[in-house]
Structure formats: structure tokens, C-alpha cells
CSV table of C-alpha atoms in Angstrom, one decimal:
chain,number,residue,atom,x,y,z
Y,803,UNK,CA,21.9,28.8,-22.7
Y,804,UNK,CA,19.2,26.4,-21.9
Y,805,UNK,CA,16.5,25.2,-24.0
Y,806,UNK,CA,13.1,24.3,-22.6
Y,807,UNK,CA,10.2,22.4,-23.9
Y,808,UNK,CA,7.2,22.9,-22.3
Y,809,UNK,CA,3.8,24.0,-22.6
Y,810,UNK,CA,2.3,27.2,-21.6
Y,811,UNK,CA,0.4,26.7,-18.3
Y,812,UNK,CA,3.5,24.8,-16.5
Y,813,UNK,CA,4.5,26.6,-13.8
Y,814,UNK,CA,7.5,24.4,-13.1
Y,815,UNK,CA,9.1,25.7,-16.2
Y,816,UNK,CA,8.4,29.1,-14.8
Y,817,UNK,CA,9.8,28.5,-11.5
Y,818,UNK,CA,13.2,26.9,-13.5
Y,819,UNK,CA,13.2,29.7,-15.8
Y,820,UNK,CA,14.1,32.1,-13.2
Y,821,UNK,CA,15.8,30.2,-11.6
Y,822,UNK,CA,18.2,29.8,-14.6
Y,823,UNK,CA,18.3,33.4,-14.6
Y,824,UNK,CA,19.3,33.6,-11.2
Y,825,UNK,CA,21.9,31.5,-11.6
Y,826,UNK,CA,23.4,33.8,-14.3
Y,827,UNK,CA,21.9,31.5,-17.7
Y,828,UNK,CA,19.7,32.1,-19.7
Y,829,UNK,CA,16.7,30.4,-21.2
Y,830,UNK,CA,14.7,29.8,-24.4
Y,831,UNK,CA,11.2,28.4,-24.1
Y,832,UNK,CA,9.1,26.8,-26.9
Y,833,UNK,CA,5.7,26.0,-25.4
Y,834,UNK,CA,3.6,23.7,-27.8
Y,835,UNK,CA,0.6,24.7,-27.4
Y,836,UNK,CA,1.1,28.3,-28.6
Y,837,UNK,CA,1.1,27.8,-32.5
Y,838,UNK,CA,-0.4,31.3,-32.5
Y,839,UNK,CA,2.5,32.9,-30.3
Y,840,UNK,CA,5.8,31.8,-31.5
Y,841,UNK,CA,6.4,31.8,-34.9
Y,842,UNK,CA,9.1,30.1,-35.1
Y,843,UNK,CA,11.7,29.6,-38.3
Y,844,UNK,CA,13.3,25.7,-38.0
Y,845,UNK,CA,16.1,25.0,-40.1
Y,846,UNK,CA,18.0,22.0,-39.8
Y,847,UNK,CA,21.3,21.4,-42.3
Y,848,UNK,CA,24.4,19.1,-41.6
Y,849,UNK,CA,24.7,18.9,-37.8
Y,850,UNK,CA,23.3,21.8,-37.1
Y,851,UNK,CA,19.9,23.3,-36.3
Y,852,UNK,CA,18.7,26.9,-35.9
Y,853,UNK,CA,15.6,28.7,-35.0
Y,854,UNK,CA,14.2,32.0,-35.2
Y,855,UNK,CA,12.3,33.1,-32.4
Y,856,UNK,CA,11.0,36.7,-32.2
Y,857,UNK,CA,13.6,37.8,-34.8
Y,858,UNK,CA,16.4,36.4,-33.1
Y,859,UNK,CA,18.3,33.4,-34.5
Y,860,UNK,CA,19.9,30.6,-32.0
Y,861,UNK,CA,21.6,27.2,-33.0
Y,862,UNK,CA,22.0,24.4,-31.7
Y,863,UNK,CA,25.7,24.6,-30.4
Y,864,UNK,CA,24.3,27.9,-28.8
Y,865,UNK,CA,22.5,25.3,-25.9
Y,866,UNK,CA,24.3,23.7,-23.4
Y,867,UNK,CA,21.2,21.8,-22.2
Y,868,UNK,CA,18.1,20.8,-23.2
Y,869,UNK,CA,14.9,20.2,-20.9
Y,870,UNK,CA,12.4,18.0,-22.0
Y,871,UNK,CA,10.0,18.8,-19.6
Y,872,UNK,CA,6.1,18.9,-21.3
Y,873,UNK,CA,4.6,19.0,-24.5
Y,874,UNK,CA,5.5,17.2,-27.4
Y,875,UNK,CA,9.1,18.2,-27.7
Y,876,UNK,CA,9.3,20.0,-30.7
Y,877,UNK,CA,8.3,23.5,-32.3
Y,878,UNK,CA,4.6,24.3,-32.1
Y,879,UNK,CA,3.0,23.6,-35.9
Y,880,UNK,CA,-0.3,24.8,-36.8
Y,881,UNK,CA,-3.2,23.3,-35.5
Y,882,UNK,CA,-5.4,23.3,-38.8
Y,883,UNK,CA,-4.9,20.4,-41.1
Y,884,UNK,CA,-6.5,20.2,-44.8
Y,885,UNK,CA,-9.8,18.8,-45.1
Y,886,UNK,CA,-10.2,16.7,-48.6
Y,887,UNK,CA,-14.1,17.7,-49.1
Y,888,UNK,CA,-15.7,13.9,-49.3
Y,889,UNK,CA,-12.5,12.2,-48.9
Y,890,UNK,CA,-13.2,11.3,-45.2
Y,891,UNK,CA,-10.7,8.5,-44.9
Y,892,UNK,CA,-8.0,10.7,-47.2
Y,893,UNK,CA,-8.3,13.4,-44.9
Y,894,UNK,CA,-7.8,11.3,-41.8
Y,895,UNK,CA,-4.8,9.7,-43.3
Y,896,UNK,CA,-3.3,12.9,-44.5
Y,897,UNK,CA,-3.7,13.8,-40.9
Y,898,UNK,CA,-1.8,11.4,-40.0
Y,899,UNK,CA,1.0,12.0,-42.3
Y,900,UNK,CA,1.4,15.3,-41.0
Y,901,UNK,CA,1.6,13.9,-37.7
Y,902,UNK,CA,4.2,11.6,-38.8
Y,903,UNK,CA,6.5,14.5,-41.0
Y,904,UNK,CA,6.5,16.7,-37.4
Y,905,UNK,CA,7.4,13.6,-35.7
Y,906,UNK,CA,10.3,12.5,-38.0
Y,907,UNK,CA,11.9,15.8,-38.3
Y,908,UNK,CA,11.3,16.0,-34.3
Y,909,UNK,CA,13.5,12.8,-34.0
Y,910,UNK,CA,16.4,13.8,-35.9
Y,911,UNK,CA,16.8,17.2,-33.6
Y,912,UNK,CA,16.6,15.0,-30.9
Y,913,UNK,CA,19.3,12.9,-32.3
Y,914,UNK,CA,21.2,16.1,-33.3
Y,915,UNK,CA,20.9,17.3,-29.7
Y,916,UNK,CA,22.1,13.8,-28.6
Y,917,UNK,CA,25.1,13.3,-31.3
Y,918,UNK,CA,26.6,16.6,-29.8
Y,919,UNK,CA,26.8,15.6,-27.1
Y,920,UNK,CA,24.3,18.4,-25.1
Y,921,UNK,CA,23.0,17.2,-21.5
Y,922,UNK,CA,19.3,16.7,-21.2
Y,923,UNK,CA,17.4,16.1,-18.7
Y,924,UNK,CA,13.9,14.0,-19.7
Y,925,UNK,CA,13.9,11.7,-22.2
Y,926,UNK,CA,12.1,13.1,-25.7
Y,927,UNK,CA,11.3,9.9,-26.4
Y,928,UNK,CA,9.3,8.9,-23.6
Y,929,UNK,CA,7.0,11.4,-22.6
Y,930,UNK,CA,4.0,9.0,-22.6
Y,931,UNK,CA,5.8,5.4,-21.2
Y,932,UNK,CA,3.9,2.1,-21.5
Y,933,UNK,CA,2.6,1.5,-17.7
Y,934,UNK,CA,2.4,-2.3,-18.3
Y,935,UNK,CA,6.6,-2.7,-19.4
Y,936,UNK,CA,6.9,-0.1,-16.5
Y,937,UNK,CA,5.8,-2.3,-13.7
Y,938,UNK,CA,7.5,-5.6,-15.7
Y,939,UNK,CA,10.1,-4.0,-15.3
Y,940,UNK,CA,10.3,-2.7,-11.7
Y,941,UNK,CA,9.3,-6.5,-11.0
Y,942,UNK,CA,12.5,-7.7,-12.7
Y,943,UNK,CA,14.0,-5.1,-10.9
Y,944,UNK,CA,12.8,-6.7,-7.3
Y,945,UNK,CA,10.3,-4.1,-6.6
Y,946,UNK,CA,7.5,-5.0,-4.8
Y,947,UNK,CA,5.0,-4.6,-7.7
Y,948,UNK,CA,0.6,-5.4,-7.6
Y,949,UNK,CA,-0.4,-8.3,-9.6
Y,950,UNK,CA,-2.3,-7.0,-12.8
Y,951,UNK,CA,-3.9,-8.1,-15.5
Y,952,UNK,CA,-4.9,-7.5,-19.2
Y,953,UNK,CA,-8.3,-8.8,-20.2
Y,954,UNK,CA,-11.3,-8.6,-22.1
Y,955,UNK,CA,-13.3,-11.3,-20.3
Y,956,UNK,CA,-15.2,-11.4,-16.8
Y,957,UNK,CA,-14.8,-14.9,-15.6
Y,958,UNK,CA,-17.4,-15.4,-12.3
Y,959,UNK,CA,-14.2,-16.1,-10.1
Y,960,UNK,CA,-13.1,-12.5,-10.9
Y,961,UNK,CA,-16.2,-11.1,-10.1
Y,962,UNK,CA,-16.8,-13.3,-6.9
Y,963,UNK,CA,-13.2,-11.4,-5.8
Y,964,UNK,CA,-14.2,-7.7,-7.3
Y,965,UNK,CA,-13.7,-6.2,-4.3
Y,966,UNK,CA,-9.8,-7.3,-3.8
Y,967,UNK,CA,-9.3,-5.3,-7.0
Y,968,UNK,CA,-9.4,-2.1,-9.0
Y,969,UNK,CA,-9.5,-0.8,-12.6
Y,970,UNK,CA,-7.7,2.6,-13.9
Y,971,UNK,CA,-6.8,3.1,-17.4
Y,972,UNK,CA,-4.7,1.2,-19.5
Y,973,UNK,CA,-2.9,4.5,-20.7
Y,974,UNK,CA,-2.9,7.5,-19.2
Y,975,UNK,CA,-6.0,8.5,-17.2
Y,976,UNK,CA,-8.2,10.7,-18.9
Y,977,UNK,CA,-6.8,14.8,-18.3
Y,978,UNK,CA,-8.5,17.3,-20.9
Y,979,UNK,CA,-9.5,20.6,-20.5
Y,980,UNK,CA,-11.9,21.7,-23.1
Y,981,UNK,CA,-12.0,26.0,-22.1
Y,982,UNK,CA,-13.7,27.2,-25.3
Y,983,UNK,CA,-16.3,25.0,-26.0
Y,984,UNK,CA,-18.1,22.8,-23.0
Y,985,UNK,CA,-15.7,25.2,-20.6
Y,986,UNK,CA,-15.2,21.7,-18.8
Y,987,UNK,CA,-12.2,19.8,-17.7
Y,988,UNK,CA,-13.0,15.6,-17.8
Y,989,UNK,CA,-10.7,13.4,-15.9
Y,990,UNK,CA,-10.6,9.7,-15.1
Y,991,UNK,CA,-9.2,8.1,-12.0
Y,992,UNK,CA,-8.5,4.7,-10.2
Y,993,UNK,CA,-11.6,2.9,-8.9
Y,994,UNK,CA,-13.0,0.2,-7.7
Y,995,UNK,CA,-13.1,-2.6,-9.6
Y,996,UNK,CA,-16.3,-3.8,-7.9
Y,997,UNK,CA,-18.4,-0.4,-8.4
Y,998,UNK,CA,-17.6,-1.1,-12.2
Y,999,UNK,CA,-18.8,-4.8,-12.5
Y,1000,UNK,CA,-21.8,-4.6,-10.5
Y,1001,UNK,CA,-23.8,-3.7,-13.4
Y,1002,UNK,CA,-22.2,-6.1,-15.7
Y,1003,UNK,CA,-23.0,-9.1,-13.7
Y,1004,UNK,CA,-24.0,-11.8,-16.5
Y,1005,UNK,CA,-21.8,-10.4,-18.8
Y,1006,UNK,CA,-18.6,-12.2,-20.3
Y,1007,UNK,CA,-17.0,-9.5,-22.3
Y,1008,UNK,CA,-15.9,-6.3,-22.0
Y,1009,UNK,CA,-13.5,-3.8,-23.5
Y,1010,UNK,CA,-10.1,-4.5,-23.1
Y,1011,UNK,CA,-9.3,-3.1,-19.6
Y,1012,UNK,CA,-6.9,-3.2,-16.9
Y,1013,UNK,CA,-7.7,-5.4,-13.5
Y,1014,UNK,CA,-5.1,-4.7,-10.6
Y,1015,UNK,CA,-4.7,-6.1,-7.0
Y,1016,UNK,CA,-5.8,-3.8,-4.8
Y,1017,UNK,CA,-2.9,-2.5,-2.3
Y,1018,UNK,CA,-3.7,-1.3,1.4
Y,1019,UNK,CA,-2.2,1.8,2.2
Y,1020,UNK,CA,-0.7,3.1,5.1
Y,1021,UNK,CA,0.0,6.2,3.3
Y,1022,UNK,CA,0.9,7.1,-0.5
Y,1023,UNK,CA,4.3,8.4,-1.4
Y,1024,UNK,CA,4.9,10.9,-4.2
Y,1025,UNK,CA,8.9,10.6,-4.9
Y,1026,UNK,CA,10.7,13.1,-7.2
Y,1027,UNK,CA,13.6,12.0,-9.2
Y,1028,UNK,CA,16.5,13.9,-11.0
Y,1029,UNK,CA,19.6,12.2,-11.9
Y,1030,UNK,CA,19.8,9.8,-8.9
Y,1031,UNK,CA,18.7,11.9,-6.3
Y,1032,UNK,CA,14.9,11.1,-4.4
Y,1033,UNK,CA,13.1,13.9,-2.7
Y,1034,UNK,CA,9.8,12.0,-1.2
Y,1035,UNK,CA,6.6,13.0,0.0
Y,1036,UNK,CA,3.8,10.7,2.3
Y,1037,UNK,CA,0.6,11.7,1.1
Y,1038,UNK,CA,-2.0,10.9,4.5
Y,1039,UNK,CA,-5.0,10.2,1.9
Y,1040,UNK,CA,-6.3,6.8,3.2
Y,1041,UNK,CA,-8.3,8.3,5.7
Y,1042,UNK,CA,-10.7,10.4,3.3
Y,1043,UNK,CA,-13.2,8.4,1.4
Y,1044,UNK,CA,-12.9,10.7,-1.3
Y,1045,UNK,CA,-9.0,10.2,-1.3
Y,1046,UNK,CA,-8.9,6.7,-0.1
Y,1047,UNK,CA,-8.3,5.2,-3.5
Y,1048,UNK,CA,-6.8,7.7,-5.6
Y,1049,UNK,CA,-5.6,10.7,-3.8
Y,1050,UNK,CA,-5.7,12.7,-7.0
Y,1051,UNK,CA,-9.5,13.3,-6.3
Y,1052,UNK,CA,-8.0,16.2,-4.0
Y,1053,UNK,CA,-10.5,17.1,-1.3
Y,1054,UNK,CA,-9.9,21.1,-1.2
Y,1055,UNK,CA,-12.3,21.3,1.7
Y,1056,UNK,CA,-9.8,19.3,3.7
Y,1057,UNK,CA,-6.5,18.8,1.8
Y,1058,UNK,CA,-4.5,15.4,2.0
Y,1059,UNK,CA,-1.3,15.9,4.9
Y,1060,UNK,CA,1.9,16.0,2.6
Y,1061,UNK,CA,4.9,14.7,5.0
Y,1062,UNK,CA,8.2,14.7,3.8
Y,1063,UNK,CA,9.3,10.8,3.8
Y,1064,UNK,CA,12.6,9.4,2.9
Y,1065,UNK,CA,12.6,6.0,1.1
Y,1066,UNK,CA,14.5,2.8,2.4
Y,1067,UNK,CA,18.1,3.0,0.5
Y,1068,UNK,CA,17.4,-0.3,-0.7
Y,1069,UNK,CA,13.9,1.0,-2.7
Y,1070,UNK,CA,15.8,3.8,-4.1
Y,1071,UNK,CA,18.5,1.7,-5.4
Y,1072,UNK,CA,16.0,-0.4,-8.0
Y,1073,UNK,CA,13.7,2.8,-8.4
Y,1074,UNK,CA,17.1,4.4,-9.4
Y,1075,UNK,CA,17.9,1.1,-11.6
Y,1076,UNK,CA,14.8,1.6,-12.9
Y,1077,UNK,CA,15.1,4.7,-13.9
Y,1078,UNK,CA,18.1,4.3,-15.7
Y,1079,UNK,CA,17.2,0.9,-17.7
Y,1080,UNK,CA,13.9,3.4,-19.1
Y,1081,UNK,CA,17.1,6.1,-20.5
Y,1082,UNK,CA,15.2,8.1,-17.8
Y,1083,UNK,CA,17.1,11.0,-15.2
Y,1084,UNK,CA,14.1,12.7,-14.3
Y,1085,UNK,CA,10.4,12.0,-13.0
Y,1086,UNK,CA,8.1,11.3,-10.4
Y,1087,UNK,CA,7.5,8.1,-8.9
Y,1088,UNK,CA,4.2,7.0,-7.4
Y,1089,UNK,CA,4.4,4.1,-4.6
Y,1090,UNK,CA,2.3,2.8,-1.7
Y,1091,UNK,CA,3.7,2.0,1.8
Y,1092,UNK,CA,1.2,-1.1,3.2
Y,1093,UNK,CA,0.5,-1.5,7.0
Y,1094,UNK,CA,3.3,-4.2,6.9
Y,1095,UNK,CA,5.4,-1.5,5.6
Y,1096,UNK,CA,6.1,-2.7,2.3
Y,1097,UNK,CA,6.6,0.0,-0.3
Y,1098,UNK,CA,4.8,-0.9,-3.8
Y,1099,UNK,CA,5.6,0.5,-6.9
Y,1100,UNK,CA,2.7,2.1,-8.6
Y,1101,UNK,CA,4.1,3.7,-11.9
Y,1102,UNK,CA,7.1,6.4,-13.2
Y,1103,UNK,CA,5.4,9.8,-14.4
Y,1104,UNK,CA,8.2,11.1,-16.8
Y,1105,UNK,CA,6.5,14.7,-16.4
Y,1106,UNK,CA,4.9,14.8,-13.2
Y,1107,UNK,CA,3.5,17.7,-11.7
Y,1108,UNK,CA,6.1,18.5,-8.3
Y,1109,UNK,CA,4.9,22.1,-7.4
Y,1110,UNK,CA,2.9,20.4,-4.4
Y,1111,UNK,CA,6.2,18.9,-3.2
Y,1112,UNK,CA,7.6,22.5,-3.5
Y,1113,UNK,CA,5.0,24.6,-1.9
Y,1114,UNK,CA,4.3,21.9,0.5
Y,1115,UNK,CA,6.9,19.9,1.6
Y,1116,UNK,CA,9.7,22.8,1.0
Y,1117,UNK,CA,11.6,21.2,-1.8
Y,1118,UNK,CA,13.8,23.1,-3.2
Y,1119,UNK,CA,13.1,21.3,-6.8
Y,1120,UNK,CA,13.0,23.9,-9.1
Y,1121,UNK,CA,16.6,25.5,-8.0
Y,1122,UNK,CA,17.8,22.0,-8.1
Y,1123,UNK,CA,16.7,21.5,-11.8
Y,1124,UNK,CA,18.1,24.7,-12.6
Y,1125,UNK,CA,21.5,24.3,-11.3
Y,1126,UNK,CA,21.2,20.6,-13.4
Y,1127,UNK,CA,20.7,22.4,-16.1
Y,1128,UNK,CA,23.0,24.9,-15.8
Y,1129,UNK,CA,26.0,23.1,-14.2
Y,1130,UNK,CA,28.9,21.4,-16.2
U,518,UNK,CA,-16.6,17.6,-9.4
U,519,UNK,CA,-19.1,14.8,-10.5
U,520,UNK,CA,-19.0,11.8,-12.6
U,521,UNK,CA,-20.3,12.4,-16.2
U,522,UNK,CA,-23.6,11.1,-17.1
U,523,UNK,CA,-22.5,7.7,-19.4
U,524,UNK,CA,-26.5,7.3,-19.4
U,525,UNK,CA,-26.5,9.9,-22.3
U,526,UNK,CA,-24.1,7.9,-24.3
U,527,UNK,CA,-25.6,5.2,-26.6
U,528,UNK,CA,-26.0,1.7,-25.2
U,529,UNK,CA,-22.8,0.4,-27.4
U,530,UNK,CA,-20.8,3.8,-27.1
U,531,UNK,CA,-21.1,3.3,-23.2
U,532,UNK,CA,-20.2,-0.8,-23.2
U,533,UNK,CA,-17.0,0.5,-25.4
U,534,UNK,CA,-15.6,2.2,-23.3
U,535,UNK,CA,-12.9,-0.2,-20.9
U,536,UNK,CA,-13.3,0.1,-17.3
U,537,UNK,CA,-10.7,1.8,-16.2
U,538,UNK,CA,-11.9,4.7,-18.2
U,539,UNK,CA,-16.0,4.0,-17.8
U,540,UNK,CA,-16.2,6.8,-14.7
U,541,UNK,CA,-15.4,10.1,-16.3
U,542,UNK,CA,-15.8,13.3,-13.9
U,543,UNK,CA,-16.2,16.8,-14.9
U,544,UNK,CA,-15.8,20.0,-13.8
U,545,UNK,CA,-16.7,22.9,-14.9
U,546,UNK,CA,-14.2,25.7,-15.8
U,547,UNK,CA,-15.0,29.1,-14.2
U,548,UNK,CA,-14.5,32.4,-16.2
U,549,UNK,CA,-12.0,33.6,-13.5
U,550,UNK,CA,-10.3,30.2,-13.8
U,551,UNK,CA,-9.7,30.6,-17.3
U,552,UNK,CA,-8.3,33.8,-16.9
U,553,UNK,CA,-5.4,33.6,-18.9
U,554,UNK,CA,-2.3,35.7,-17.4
U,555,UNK,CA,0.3,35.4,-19.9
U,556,UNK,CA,3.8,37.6,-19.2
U,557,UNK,CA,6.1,37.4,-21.9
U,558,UNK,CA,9.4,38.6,-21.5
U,559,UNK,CA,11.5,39.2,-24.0
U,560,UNK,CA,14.8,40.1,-23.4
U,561,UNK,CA,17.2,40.2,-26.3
U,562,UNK,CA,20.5,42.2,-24.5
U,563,UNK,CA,24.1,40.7,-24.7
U,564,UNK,CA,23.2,38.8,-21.4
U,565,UNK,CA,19.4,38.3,-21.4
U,566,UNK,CA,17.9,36.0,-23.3
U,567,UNK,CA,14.3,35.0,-22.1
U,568,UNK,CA,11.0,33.8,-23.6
U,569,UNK,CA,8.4,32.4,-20.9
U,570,UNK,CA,5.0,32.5,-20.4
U,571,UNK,CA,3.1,32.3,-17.2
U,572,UNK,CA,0.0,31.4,-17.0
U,573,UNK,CA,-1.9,30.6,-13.7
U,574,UNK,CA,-3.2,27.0,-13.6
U,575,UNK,CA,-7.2,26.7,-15.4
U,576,UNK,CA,-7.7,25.0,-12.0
U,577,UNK,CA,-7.4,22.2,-9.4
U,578,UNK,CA,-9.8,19.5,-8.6
């Protein structure tokens, strides 16, 4: 049996769940963001862990694998937490303690799952990796890697070079769907690090932000990884202003090309070095081929969206996963 | 798609923001979008044993 983490509106897990069944397994989903659906009963004694979902109880020992694919990994809890009436800053912080309790009890089933020696695929413990030890990283690795910086200060000489650079959050971009209340999705993207200074000509401080070199593309490559294995993508999105820079600003009107690439060995050796020194098997890798054909690594999405690889490119990614999952 | 209006944000909210997040876009969710289809299937036999919820995507770019 196979345990999934995951969150509702992932049609990956979908695809893997029936896959799994295909393949003769079976699944258990918890999706995160259903508090409302699942009630689920957690117990955790010894070196064991059960749940009971829907009436029915499973433990730990019943899962042969575990997939850490979305969400935050754990059971869904409640979304309401108690409001101290004029106890603002007691009510954030016992917000935060609640936060914390999920999160510790969280860790010791993932070191349960671990100690008993289950396979997983994903790592529960890096769902949201730092970008900036990311690309240190690849660079000790010898990837080819864009020169970055950290700062909170606009000197003249950076501004006199704004166009040889751009600016994308420090984090993850922005990605949140508010469907009850504005009824608006808000997102943030790579951009120009020029369109963003122009007004702030004069200035000498900003917000801490994040200032990279600006990489010609020949092309973009999407690469999916699971457990040494690259299936990769070119992504023709230079040619479309509105693409140009970040091809996540999908033109639907004219969609980016998606070409099925294969990566020098020699990339996918330190990708796959990389991969491993994160505790990583699975993920997708965003990279840049230049006109002088260097490949440049961009950054590791531990839970990348692949369906567009799938539908497009005719990887067979989700039976793959499955038969991971599923296999000895 | 289009870029939020920062102009509505106070002066200070706006300069707190760091660049990399100062362009916001939005988009605006369609009631057909937000359809919700949600299958659960629930099969508790000797063999079967299935939770999973589909749900189309609220919507691309």
C-alpha cells in the first residue's frame, strides 16, 4: 500500500493513483487542504502510527512507500485557531505554537517512516528549499550557475548596468489563489531588473531583494528527476516577449514549443550530485541553454508541476512514479 | 492577466515590498473555473483500497 501526501487539486497524484491501481497496489491519499473532508484519527505509540480514515484503520507497517508529493506532509488540522479577545500578540503567538505542535508531531512520523526503513520518494523536509544554498551548491558542484546577489542597497554602478540583470523573489514567487473572497489568483514572476529601478533612480535603499545576472537563452529546459533518471524538455519561449523572460507567463493565444531535449551526460551527472547532497530523489530542474550552448542552472523545484511534460512531450512520468512506488 | 495596481498600496507598504516581488499580476478566477469536481472513491474491499480526489485545475495563466 502506498501513502500519498498531496493536496486536492494535484492532478499528478491523480494520474499516480491509478496508476498504482493499475499496477495491482493500492493507495491512501491525505490531501491537506481538506480539513473539512477527511477526518482523520492520528495515533502514534512506540514505533508505530495508525490512522483512521473513513472508518477504516491503517498503520504504518501497512505502507510500503510513502510519497511526499504536495502539501505540508502531514494530516489536514483545522483551519480555525483561538482568538484571545484583546490579546493580539497572545493570539499570534499561540498561533504559532500550534503551528509548531503539528509540525513536531509531523517530524517524528517522518522519522517513524524513515526508522522503518519505508522508501519514499520526496523529501518531507524540504518541500520549500532555500534557492540561495541551492545554486551554492550546484556552483560547488561545477554547474554553470548566474552570478547573484543579496542586497538592500542600489549603488549607481548597479543601476548604470540594470539592464544586464533581473530580480525574482528571494523565496518562492508569489502563487495564491484566493476563490472565495477577491475570486483572484496573484502571482509574481522574474523580471527585469531595469523596469524595477527606473523609478527608484536616487534612491539608496530598498527592501532586501534578489539581483541576478541576466542569462541569454537559446531555449529553457524543464528537466524531471526521479531517482537518477532525467526526462527533459526545451521550452522555445525566447521568441515571445511575453515569454522571453519567464516562460511561466504562458501565452495561451500561442503556447511555448515543448521539445523533448536530452541533457549532456556530464550536466546530469552534477544535477544528479546535486540532487543527492539536498537528500533529494525526485523534482524538477529548471536550466537555461545560452547561444554558446552552455546549460545554466536556474533552481531544483522539489514539487514541480510535470503534467506539461506528460501531455506534451509524451512522458510517461506518472507510470514511472508509480511503478517507483510500487516496486521492491 | 495584468499587473496589480501597487499605486493603491500606501507609499511605505509599496517601498516594502523587495523587488523581486514589487510586480504582482492577477487574474481573475471564473465561476466555471472554480468549478470544483471532486470524485471520491472509496473502496474498502480485500483488494481496493482508495481515497482520491480529482479536482480540475482553478486555472492556467
Amino acid at each position: 500500500m502506498i501513502l500519498i501526501f498531496s493536496v486536492s487539486y494535484d492532478p499528478a497524484a491523480n494520474a499516480v493513483s491509478q496508476w498504482i491501481e493499475k499496477l495491482g497496489s493500492q493507495s491512501v491519499r491525505i490531501n491537506h487542504d481538506e480539513p473539512d473532508l477527511q477526518d482523520i484519527e492520528v495515533s502514534m505509540t512506540g514505533d508505530e502510527c495508525s490512522f483512521v480514515i473513513n472508518g477504516t484503520r491503517v498503520c504504518l507497517s501497512d505502507f510500503s512507500a510513502v510519497w511526499y508529493r504536495k502539501g505540508l506532509f502531514w494530516v489536514p488540522t483545522a483551519p480555525r485557531k483561538p482568538c484571545f479577545p484583546s490579546e493580539e500578540a497572545f493570539t499570534d503567538y499561540i498561533g504559532r505554537k500550534l503551528t509548531r505542535e503539528n509540525e513536531r508531531a509531523a517530524e517524528y512520523f517522518h522519522f517513524l517512516v524513515r526508522s522503518k526503513g519505508i522508501k519514499t520518494l520526496g523529501n518531507p523536509f524540504l518541500g520549500d528549499p532555500n534557492k540561495l544554498v541551492m545554486m551554492h551548491r550546484a556552483r560547488g558542484l561545477g554547474l554553470d550557475v548566474p552570478a547573484f546577489q543579496i542586497t538592500n542597497r542600489l549603488p549607481p554602478a548597479l543601476l548604470d548596468e540594470a539592464d544586464q540583470y533581473i530580480t525574482k523573489a528571494i523565496s518562492d514567487g508569489i502563487y495564491f489563489w484566493d476563490a472565495e473572497g477577491a475570486k483572484k489568483g496573484y502571482f509574481s514572476y522574474t523580471e527585469n531588473f531595469r523596469d524595477l529601478t527606473q523609478s527608484l533612480i536616487g534612491r539608496v535603499e530598498i527592501p532586501l531583494s534578489f539581483v541576478q545576472e541576466k542569462i541569454d537563452k537559446k531555449y529553457e529546459i524543464r528537466a524531471f528527476y526521479l531517482d537518477g533518471q532525467f526526462q527533459s524538455a526545451a521550452i522555445i519561449s525566447q521568441n515571445d516577449e511575453q515569454t522571453k523572460l519567464d516562460y511561466r507567463k504562458y501565452n495561451s493565444k500561442s503556447p511555448n514549443r515543448n521539445i523533448p531535449v536530452k541533457l549532456p551526460l556530464e550536466v546530469e551527472i552534477k544535477l544528479d550530485r546535486l540532487f543527492r547532497s539536498l537528500e533529494l530523489n525526485t523534482g524538477s530542474v529548471d536550466l537555461i541553454r545560452t547561444p554558446d550552448d552552455r546549460y545554466v542552472f536556474l533552481e531544483i523545484n522539489p514539487v514541480g508541476m510535470y503534467g506539461n511534460l506528460v501531455s506534451v512531450c509524451n512522458f510517461d512520468i506518472d507510470r514511472k512514479i508509480a511503478t517507483w512506488l510500487c516496486g521492491d | 492577466m495584468h499587473e496589480l495596481d501597487l499605486k493603491l498600496l500606501h507609499e511605505a507598504d509599496r517601498d516594502s515590498l523587495p523587488l523581486g516581488i514589487r510586480t504582482i499580476y492577477e487574474k481573475e478566477i471564473g465561476d466555471s473555473q472554480r468549478e470544483k469536481r471532486i470524485y471520491r472513491i472509496d473502496k474498502f474491499g480485500a483488494n481496493k483500497f482508495v481515497i482520491f480526489a480529482l479536482e480540475k485545475p482553478i486555472s492556467r495563466i
